[in-house]
Every structure is written in structure tokens, then in C-alpha cells.
CSV table of C-alpha atoms (C1' of nucleotides) in Angstrom, one decimal:
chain,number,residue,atom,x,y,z
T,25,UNK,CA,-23.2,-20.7,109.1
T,26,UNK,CA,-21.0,-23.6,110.6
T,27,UNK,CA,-19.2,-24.5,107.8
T,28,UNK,CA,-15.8,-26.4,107.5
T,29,UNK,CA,-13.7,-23.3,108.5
T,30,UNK,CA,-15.6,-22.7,111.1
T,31,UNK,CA,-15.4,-26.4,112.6
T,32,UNK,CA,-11.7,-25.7,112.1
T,33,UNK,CA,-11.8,-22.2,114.0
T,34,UNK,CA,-13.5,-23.4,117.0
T,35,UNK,CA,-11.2,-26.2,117.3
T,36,UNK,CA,-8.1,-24.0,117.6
T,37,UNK,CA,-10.1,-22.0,120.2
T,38,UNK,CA,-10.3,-25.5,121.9
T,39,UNK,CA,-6.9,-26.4,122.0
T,40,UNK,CA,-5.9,-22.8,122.8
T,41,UNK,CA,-8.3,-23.0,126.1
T,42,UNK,CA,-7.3,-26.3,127.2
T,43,UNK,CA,-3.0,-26.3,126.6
T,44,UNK,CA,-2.8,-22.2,125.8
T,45,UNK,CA,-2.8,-20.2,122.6
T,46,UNK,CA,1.4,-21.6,122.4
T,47,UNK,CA,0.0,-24.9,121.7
T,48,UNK,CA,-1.9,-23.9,118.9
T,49,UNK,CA,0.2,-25.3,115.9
T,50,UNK,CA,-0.4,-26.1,112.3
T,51,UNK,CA,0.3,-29.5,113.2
T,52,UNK,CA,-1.3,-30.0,116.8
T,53,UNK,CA,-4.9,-28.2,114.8
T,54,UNK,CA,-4.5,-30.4,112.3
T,55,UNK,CA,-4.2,-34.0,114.4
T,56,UNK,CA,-7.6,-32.4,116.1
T,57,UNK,CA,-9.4,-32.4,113.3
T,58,UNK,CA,-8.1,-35.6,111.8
T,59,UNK,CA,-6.4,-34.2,109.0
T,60,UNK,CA,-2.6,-33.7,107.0
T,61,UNK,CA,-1.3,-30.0,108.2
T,62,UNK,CA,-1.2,-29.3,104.8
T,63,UNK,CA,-5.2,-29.7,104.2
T,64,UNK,CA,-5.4,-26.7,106.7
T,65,UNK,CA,-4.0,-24.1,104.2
T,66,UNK,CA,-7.5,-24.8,102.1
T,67,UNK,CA,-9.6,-23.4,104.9
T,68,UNK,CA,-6.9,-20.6,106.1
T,69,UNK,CA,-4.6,-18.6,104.6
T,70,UNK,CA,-1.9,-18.2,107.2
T,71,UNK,CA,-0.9,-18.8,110.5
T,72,UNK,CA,-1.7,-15.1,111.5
T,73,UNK,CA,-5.2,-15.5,109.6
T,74,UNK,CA,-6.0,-18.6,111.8
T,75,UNK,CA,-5.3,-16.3,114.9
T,76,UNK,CA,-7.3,-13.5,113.3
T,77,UNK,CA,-10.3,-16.3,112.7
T,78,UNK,CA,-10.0,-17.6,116.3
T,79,UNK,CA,-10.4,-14.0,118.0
T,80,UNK,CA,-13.3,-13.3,115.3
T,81,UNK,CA,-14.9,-16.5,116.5
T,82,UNK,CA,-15.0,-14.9,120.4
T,83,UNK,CA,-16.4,-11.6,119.0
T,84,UNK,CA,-19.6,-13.2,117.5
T,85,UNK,CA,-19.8,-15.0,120.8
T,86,UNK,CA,-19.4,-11.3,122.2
T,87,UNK,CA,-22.3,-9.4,120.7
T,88,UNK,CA,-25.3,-9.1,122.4
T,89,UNK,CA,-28.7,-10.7,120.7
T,90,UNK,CA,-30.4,-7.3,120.4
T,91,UNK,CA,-28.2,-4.4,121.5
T,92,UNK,CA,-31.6,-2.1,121.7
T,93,UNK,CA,-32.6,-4.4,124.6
T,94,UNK,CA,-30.8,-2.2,127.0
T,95,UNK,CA,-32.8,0.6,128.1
T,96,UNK,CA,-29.8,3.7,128.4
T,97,UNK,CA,-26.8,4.7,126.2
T,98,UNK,CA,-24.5,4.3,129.1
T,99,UNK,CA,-26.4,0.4,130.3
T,100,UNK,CA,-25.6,-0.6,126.8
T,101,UNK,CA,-21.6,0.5,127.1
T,102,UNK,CA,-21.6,-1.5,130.4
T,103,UNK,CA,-23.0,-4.3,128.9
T,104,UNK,CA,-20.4,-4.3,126.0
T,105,UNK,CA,-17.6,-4.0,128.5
T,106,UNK,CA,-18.5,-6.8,130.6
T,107,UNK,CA,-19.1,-9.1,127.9
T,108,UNK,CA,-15.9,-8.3,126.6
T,109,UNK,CA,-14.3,-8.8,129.8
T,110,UNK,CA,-15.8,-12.0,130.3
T,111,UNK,CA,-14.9,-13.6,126.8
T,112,UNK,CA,-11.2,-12.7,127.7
T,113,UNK,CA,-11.5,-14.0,131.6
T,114,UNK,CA,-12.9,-17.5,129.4
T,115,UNK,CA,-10.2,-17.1,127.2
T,116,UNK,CA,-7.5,-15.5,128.4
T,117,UNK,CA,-4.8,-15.9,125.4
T,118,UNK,CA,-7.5,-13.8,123.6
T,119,UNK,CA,-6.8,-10.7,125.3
T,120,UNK,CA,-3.9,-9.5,123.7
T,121,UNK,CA,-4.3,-10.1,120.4
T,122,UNK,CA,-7.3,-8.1,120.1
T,123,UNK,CA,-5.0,-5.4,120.2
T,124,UNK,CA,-3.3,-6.1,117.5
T,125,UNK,CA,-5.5,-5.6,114.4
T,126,UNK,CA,-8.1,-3.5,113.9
T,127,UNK,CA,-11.9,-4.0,114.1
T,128,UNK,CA,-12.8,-4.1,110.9
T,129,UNK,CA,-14.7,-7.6,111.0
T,130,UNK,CA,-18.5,-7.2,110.2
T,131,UNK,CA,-19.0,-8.2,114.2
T,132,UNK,CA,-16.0,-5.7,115.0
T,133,UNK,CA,-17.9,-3.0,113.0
T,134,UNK,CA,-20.8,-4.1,114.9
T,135,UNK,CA,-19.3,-3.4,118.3
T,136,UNK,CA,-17.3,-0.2,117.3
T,137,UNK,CA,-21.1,1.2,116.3
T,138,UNK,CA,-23.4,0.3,119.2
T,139,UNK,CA,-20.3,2.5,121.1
T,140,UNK,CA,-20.9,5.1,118.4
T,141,UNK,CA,-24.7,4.8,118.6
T,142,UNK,CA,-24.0,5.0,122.4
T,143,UNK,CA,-22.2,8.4,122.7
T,144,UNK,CA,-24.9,9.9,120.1
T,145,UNK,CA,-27.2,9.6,122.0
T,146,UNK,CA,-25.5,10.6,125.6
T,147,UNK,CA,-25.1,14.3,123.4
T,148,UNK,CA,-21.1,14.2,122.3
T,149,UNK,CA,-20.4,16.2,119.8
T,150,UNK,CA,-20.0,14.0,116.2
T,151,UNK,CA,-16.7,14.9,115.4
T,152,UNK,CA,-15.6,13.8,119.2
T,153,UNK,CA,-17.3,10.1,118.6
T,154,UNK,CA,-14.3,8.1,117.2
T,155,UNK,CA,-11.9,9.9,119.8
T,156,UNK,CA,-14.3,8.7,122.5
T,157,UNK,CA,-14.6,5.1,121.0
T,158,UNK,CA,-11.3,4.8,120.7
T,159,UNK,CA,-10.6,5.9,124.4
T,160,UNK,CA,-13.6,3.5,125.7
T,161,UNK,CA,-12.3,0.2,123.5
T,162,UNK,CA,-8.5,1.1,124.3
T,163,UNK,CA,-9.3,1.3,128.4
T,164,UNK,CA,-12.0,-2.1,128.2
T,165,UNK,CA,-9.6,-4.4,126.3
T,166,UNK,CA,-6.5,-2.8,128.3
T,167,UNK,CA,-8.3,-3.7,131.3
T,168,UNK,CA,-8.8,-7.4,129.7
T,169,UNK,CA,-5.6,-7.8,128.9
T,170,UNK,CA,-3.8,-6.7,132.0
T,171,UNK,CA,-6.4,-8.8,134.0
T,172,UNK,CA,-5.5,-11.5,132.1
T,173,UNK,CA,-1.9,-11.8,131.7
T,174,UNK,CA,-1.9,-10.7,135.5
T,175,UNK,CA,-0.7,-7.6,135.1
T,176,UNK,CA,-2.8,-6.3,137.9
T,177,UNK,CA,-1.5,-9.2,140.6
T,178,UNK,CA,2.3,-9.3,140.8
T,179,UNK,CA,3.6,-11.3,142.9
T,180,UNK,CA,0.6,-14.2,142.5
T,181,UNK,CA,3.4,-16.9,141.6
T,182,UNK,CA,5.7,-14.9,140.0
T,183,UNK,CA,8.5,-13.0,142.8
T,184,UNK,CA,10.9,-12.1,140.0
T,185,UNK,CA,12.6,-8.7,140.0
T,186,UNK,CA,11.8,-8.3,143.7
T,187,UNK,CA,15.2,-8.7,144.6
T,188,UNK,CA,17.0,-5.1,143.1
T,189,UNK,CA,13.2,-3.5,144.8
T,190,UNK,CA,14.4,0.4,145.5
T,191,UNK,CA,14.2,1.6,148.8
T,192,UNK,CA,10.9,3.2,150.1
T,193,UNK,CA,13.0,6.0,150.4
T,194,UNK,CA,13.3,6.4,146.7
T,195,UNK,CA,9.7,5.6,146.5
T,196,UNK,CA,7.8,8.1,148.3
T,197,UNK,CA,4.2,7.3,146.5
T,198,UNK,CA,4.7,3.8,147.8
T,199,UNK,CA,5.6,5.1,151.3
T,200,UNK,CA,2.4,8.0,151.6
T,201,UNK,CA,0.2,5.0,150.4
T,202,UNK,CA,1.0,2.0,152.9
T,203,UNK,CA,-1.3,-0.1,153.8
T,204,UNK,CA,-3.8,0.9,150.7
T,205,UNK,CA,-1.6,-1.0,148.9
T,206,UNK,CA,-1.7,-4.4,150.3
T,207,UNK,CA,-5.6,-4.7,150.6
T,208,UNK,CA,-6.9,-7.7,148.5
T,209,UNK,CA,-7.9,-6.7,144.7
T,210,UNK,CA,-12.1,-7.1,143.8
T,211,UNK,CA,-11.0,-6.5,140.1
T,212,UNK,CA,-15.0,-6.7,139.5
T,213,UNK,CA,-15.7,-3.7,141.6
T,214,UNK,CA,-12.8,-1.9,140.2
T,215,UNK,CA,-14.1,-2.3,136.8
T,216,UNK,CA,-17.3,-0.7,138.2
T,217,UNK,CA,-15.9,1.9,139.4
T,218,UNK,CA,-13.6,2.7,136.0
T,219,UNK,CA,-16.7,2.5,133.9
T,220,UNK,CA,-18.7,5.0,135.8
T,221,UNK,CA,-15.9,7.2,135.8
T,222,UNK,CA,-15.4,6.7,131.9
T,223,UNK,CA,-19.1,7.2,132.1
T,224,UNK,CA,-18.9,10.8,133.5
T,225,UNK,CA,-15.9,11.5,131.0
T,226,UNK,CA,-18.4,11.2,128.2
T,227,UNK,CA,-21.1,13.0,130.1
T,228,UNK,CA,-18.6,15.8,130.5
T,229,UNK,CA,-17.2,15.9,126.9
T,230,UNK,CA,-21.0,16.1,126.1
T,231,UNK,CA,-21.9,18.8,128.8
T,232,UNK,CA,-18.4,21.0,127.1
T,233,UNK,CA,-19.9,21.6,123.3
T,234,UNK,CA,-23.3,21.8,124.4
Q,7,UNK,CA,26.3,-1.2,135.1
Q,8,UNK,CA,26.4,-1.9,131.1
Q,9,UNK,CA,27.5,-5.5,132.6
Q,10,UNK,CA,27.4,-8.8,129.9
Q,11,UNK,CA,23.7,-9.2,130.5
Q,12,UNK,CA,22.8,-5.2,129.7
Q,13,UNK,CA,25.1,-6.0,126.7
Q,14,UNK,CA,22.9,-9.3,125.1
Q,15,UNK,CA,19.9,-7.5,126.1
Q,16,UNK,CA,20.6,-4.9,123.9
Q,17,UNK,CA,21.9,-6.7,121.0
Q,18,UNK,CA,18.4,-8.4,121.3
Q,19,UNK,CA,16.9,-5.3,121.3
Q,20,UNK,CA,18.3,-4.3,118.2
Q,21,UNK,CA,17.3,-7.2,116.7
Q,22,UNK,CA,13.8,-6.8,117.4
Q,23,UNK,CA,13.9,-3.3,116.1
Q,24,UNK,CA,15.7,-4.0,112.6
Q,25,UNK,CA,13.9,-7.3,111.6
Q,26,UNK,CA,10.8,-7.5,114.3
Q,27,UNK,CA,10.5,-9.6,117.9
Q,28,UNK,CA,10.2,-13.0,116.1
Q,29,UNK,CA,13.7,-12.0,114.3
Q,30,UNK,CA,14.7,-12.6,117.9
Q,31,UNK,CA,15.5,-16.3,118.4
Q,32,UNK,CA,18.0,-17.6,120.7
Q,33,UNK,CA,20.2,-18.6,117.7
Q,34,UNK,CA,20.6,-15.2,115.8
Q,35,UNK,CA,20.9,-13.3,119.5
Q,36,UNK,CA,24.1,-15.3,119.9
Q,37,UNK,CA,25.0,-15.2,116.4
Q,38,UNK,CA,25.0,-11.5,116.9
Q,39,UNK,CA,26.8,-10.9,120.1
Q,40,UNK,CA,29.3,-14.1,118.8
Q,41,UNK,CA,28.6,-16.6,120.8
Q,42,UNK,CA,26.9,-20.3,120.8
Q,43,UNK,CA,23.1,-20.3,121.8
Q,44,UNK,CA,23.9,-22.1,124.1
Q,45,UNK,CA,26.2,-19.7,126.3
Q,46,UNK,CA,23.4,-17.3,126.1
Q,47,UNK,CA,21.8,-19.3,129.0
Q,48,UNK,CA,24.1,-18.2,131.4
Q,49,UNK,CA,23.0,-14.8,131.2
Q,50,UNK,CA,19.3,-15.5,131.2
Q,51,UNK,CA,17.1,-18.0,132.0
Q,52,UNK,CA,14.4,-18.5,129.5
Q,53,UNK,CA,13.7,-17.0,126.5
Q,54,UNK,CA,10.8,-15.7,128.2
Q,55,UNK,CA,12.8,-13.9,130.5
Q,56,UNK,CA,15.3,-12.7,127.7
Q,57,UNK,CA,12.1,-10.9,126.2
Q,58,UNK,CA,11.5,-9.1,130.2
Q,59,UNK,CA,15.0,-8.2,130.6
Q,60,UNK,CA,14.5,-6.1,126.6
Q,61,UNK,CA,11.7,-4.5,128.0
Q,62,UNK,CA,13.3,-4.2,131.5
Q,63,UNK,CA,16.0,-1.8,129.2
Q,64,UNK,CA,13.1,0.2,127.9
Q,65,UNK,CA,11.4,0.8,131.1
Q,66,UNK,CA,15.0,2.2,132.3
Q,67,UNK,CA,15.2,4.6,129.0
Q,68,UNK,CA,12.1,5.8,129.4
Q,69,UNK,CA,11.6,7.0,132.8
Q,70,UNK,CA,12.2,10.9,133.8
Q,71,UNK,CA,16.2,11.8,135.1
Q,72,UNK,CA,14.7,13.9,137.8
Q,73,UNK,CA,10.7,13.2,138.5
Q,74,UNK,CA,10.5,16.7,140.1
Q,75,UNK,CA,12.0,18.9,137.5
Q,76,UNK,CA,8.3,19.6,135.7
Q,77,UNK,CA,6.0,21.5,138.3
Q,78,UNK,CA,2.3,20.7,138.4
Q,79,UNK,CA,1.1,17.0,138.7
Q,80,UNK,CA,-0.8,16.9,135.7
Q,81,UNK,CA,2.7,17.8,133.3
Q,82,UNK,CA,4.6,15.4,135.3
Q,83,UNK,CA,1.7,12.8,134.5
Q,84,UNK,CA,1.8,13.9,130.7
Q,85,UNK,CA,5.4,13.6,130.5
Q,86,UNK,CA,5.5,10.1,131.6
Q,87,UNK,CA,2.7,9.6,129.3
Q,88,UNK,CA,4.6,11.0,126.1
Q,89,UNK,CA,7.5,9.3,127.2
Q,90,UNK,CA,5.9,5.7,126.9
Q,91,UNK,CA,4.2,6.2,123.7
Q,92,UNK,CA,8.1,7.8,122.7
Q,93,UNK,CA,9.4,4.5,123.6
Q,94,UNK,CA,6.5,2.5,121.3
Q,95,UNK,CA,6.8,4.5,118.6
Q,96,UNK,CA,10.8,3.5,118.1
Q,97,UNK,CA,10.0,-0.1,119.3
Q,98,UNK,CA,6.3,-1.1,118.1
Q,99,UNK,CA,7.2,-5.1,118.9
Q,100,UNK,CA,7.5,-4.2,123.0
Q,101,UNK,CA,3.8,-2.4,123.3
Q,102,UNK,CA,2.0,-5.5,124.0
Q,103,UNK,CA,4.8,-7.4,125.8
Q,104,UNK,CA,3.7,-3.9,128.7
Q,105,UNK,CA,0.6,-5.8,129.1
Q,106,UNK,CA,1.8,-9.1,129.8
Q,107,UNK,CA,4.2,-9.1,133.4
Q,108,UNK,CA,3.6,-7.0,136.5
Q,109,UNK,CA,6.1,-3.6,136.8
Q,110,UNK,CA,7.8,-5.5,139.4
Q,111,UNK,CA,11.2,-4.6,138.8
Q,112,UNK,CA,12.7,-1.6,140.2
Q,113,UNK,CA,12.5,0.7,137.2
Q,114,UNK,CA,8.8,-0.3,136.8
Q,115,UNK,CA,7.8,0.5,140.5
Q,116,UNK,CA,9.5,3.9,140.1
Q,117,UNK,CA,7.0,4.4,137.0
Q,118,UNK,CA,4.0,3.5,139.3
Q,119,UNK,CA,5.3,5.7,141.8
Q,120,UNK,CA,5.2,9.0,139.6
Q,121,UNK,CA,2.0,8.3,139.1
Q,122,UNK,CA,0.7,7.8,142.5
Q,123,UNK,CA,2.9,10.8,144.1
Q,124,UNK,CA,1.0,12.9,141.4
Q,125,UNK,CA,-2.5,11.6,142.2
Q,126,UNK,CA,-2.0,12.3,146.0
Q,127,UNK,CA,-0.7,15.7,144.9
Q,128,UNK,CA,-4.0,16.0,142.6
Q,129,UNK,CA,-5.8,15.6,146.0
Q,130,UNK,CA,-7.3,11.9,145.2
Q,131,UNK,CA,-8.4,9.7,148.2
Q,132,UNK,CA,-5.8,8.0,149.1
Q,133,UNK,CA,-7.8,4.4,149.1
Q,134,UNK,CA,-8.7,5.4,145.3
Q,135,UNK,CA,-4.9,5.9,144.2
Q,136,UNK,CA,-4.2,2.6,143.2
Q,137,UNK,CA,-7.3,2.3,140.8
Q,138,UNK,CA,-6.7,5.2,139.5
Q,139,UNK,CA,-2.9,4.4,138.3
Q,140,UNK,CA,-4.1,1.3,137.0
Q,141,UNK,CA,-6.7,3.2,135.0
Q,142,UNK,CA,-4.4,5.5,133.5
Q,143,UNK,CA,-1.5,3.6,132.7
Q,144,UNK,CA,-3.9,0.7,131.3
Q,145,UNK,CA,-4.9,3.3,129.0
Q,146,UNK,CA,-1.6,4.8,128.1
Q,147,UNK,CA,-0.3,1.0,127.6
Q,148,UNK,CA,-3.4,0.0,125.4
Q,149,UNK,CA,-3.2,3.5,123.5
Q,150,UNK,CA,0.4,2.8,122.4
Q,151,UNK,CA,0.1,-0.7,121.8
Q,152,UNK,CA,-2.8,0.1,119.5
Q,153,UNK,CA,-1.2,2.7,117.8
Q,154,UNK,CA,1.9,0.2,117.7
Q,155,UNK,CA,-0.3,-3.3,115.9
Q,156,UNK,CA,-2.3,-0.6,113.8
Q,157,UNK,CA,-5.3,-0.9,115.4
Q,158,UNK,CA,-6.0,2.4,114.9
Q,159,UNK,CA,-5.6,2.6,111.3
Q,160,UNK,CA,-7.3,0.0,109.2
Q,161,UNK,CA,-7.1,-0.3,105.6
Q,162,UNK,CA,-3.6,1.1,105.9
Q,163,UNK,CA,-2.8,-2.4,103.7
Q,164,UNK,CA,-4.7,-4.8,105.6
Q,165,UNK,CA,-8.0,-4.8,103.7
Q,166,UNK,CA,-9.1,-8.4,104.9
Q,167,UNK,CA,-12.3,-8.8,106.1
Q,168,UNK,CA,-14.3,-5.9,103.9
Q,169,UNK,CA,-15.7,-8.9,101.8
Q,170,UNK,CA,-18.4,-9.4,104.5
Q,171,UNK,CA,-19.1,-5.7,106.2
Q,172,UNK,CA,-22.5,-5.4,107.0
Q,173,UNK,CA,-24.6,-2.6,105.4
Q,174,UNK,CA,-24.9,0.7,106.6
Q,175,UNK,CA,-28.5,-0.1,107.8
Q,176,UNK,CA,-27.3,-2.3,110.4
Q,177,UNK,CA,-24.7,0.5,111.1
Q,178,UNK,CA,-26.9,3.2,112.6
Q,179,UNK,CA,-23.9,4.9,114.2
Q,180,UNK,CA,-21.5,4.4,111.1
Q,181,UNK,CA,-24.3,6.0,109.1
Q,182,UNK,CA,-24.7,8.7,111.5
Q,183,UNK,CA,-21.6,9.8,111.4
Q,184,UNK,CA,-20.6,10.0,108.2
Q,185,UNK,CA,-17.6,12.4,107.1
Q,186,UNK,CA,-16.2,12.1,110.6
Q,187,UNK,CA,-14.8,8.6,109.8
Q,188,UNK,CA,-12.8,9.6,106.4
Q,189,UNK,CA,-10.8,11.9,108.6
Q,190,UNK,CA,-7.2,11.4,108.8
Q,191,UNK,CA,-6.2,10.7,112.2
Q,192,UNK,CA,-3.8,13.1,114.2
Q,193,UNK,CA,-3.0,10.5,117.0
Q,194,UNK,CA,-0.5,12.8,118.5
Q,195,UNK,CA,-3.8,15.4,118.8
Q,196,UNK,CA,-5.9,12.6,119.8
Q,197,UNK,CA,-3.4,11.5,122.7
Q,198,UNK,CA,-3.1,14.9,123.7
Q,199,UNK,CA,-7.5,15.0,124.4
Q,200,UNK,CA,-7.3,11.8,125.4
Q,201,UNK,CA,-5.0,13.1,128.7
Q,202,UNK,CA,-7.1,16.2,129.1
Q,203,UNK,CA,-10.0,14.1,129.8
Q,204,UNK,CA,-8.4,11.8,132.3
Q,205,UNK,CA,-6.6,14.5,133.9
Q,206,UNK,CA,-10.4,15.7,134.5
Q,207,UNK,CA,-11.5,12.4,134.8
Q,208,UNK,CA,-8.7,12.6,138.1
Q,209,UNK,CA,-9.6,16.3,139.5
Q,210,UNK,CA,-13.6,14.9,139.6
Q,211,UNK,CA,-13.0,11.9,141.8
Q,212,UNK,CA,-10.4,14.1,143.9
Q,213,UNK,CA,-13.3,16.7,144.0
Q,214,UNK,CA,-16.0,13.8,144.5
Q,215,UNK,CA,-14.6,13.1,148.6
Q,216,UNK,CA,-13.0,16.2,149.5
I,3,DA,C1',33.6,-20.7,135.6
I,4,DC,C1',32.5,-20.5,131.1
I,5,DC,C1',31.6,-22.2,126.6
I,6,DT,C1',30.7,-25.8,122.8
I,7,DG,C1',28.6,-29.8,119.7
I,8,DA,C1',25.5,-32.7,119.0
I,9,DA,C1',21.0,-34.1,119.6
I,10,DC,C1',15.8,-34.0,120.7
I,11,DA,C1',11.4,-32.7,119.8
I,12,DC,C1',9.4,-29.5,117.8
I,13,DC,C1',7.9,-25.3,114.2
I,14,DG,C1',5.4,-22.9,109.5
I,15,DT,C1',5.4,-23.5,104.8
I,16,DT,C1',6.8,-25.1,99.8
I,17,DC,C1',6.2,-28.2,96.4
I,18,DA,C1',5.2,-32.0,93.5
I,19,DA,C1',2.3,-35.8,93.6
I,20,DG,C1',-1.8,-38.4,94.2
I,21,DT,C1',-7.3,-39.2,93.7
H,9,DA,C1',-11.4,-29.8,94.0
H,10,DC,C1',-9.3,-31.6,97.8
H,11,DC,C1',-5.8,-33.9,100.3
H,12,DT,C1',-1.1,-36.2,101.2
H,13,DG,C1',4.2,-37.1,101.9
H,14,DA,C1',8.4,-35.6,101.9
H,15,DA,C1',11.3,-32.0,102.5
H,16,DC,C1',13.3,-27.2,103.7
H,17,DA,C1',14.8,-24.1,106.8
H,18,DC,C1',14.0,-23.1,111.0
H,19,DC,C1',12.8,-23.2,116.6
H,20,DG,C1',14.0,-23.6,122.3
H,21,DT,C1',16.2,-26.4,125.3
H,22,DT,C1',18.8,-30.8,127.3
H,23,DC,C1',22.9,-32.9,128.1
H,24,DA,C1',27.5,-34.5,128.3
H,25,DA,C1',31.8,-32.9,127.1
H,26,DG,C1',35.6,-29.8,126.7
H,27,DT,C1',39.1,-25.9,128.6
DNA sequence: ACCTGAACACCGTTCAAGT
DNA sequence: ACCTGAACACCGTTCAAGT
């Protein structure tokens, strides 16, 4: 199970956590692991396939012991979205790139089905199932991702583009909304809150065939 | 307004959409617009910030002339939605740069505005508005930028990873489903459910406090 | 003000060669 | 089989210099 390409893996997820995923380089992984640059090619094909291995290495990580454990179809969704969430607020330069290639790692089919197995049994109708999956996966890893590459927290340490700001005026939303919009972000609750309305989504796609 | 900076923006923009973003090095940019790299650095800071100001240009293109012209809340909500998976379809490379800055700049905030002038309209707590935006355009992002990396459509000619795919008996939901996974996908159709359900999604927690 | 040339410290990947 | 050294064709960015 933790053979040499593993060993290799983990130690790109290393260097990525500790100096970000920019520092990750042929070179830089291969110094790590006491090695020529060239002796990496044996263990991966590509620079993309070592970025592909590093996120597959955080989706083992991901996948809860016994997904049964959890007693109700929507418990077991939450679950899956807070673990994912937390794997991308412990590695942050994860995020994104779990957008970019599809699932179809045996721990990615993994997680796509205990969402399937999920929206059985709330009562969706079949052929709605991979819409639904979709929709649930796209929102959580959004959510991830937007957390993560602060997206959701302008102005943090980064006041650029502030100055050409249009006038309230032009931005009556803004205006009707005041003070709503300065109160401090819990991005925990708001998550909460997301996944029990995503919750009552499903319930309600089930409720509309039934 | 089409000042020098629009101008290089632009040109980098093309760039990215004949030979991809990492086609898009300081170098060729100046090669293209005639210039020495270096000269480019008058017009923008970084190359970080070369890659905000392409999709700053975007963001501009895709926002509405006149926010008001389409009648209920829920079409002007669709349109902007259309209108950013229009602007990933013609450039796939910019989906995932959405998620990675704060809509700060003024075109963004406008964005963020027809979304929250539409959830006050839908009768939404006020306190609940901001969520709510950052739900759906989460979403919207994440649904384009998966559409964009192929995240949706595996095997199109990526077959890595099959070697080790678990059997179906591990796969209860996979199994379950059957047929419903060899569909083709109609993401167009998909996007359009999608929407219906978060436009419900909306009117329930308007309905929820009213 | 605006641009250039040369240089620095890097990249991913190839290829032939070593054991 | 497994690894190395040297090389190729690139990067972003700095700095001093030119007009």
C-alpha cells in the first residue's frame, strides 16, 4: 500500500503545504526525496500526473472508514461535505484542482456513490441522481475553493480594485443591504446553513415525481 | 477607455484562447503586442495581476447592458447565469481563475449586485442575502468551471485511472443505477434544472421568515 | 516618461550514458 | 531495471542603461 510512488506523492503534498502547491517542482520533489529529477519520471508520468496523484492522495484521506456508520441519507451527505471541506481548509492549494478532472479514481468513484446511495434512499427519482450529484459535488468543492483562495473575504490583505468602486448609486443591492453586509463572516455556520438548504432541494426533487 | 492596458489585456486574452493560459508568458504577450517583456511591466504589475486584469475584461463582456430590461427576478438571475457559463464556454482557461480573487473590482460588484437586488425582490430576509448570492454564484462558478476542465465528462480521452476501479459490489449506488450513467449528458438541459431548483431553493427560504 | 539588453535564478522534459 | 549528467528550450523578474 505505501509503496515508492506513494512515498513520492506524499512528499509533494509536503512541500505543497509547507511553501505552496508553486513550489512544487520536478526539481524541488526530487532534492526531497534525495534523488536526480530525472529518477522521478519512473514513478510518474508527467507533471500533470503528479498533481493528479497528490489530490488522489487527499481523497483517500477524505473517505470515511465505514460510510454506513452514519445513521441518515442526508447525515452521511454532511459528513462527506465537511470532510471535504476540511481536507481543502488543511490543504488549501487542493481546492482548485479538484475541479479540474473528473472523479474517476477508485476513491473518487467511491465518493461520487455514497452521494448516489444517498439520494436513493431520500426517494429521487433515478434518472435525477447524477443531476443531483453533480449539483451537490459542484456547490461543496465550490464552496472549498472560494473559501480557500479567499474568495469569500475580499479585502483580508488584498485592497486592489477598490479604487474605480462604483457609486452606491449605481449599486442599489449594496445600498438596500447596508449594514448586513459588513457583519463578520462564520463561514462554518454558513456552510450549515447551505447544506440544509441543498438538503430540502433534494427532499423536494424527491417529494415532485413521487 | 480601450486605453494601452485594455489593449495588452486583450492581446493576452487571445493568447489564452488560441494556445491555452500557460501559452500566456510574459515573453510571447510582448512578442505579440511588439514590445520587450520588459515594457510590459509598466502596464501591469505582476503576472498575477496581468491574469486579473484578463478576467477583469471578461467580467465587463459579460455583464447585462441594462440589468432591468428582463422582468421577473428569477429571468434576470438566469440571464446572468447563462451569461457566465457563455463567457466559459468561449474561454474554458478563465473558469477556475473565478474562484481564485474576490469580485472586487467595479464590474464584479455590479455582478453581486444583480443578484442581491433580485433576492430582495424574491422577498429573501435581508440578513440571508449575502449567503444566498454566495450560494448561487459558487454554484454557477463551480458548474462552468467543471464543464470548462471536463469534469463532467470522463472518459472523453482521459481514461487514466480505470486500471484500479473498484467492483460494482463496493458500488452499491453505481449498481443501482445502472442505464442512467451511459446517458449522454445535455449540460445545457442539466444547467437549466439545475436553476429551477435554486430558484426554489430561493422562494423556500423567502417563504421560510415571511 | 518609456523602453531595452543582459543577466539571474529558475522551470519541465529529452536523450544518451552509466551500473 | 533503475538512476544520472548534460543539455534544450523555456520561464518571471531585477537592474542598469539608453533615448
Amino acid at each position: 500500500m505505501s509503496g515508492r510512488r506513494e512515498e513520492i506523492l506524499d512528499a509533494a503534498v509536503a512541500i505543497a503545504d509547507e511553501r505552496g502547491v508553486d513550489a512544487v517542482s520536478m526539481r524541488a520533489l526530487a532534492d526531497r526525496v534525495g534523488v536526480t529529477p530525472m529518477a522521478l519520471y519512473r514513478h510518474v508520468k508527467d507533471k500533470a500526473a503528479l498533481l493528479d496523484g497528490m489530490v488522489g492522495r487527499l481523497l483517500t484521506a477524505l473517505l470515511p472508514a465505514d460510510p454506513a456508520e452514519e445513521h441518515t441519507w442526508d447525515e452521511r451527505l454532511r459528513a462527506l461535505a465537511h470532510a471535504a471541506r476540511k481536507v481543502t481548509q488543511q490543504h488549501p492549494w487542493a481546492a482548485h484542482l479538484l475541479f479540474s478532472r473528473p472523479a474517476v479514481t477508485p476513491d473518487g468513484l467511491r465518493a461520487v456513490d455514497i452521494i448516489y446511495t444517498a439520494l436513493i434512499e431520500a426517494g429521487v427519482p433515478e434518472p435525477q441522481v447524477p443531476r443531483l450529484e453533480r449539483l451537490i459535488s459542484t456547490f461543496v468543492i465550490g464552496f472549498a475553493a472560494s473559501e480557500a483562495s479567499g474568495r469569500f473575504t475580499p479585502g483580508a490583505e488584498d485592497p486592489r480594485g477598490r479604487r474605480g468602486r462604483p457609486d452606491d448609486g449605481e449599486l442599489p443591492g449594496h445600498r438596500a443591504l447596508g449594514p448586513w453586509l459588513d457583519l463578520p463572516l462564520d463561514l462554518t455556520a454558513e456552510f450549515e446553513a447551505d447544506l440544509a438548504d441543498i438538503t430540502r432541494l433534494v427532499e423536494a426533487v424527491a417529494r415532485y415525481e413521487e
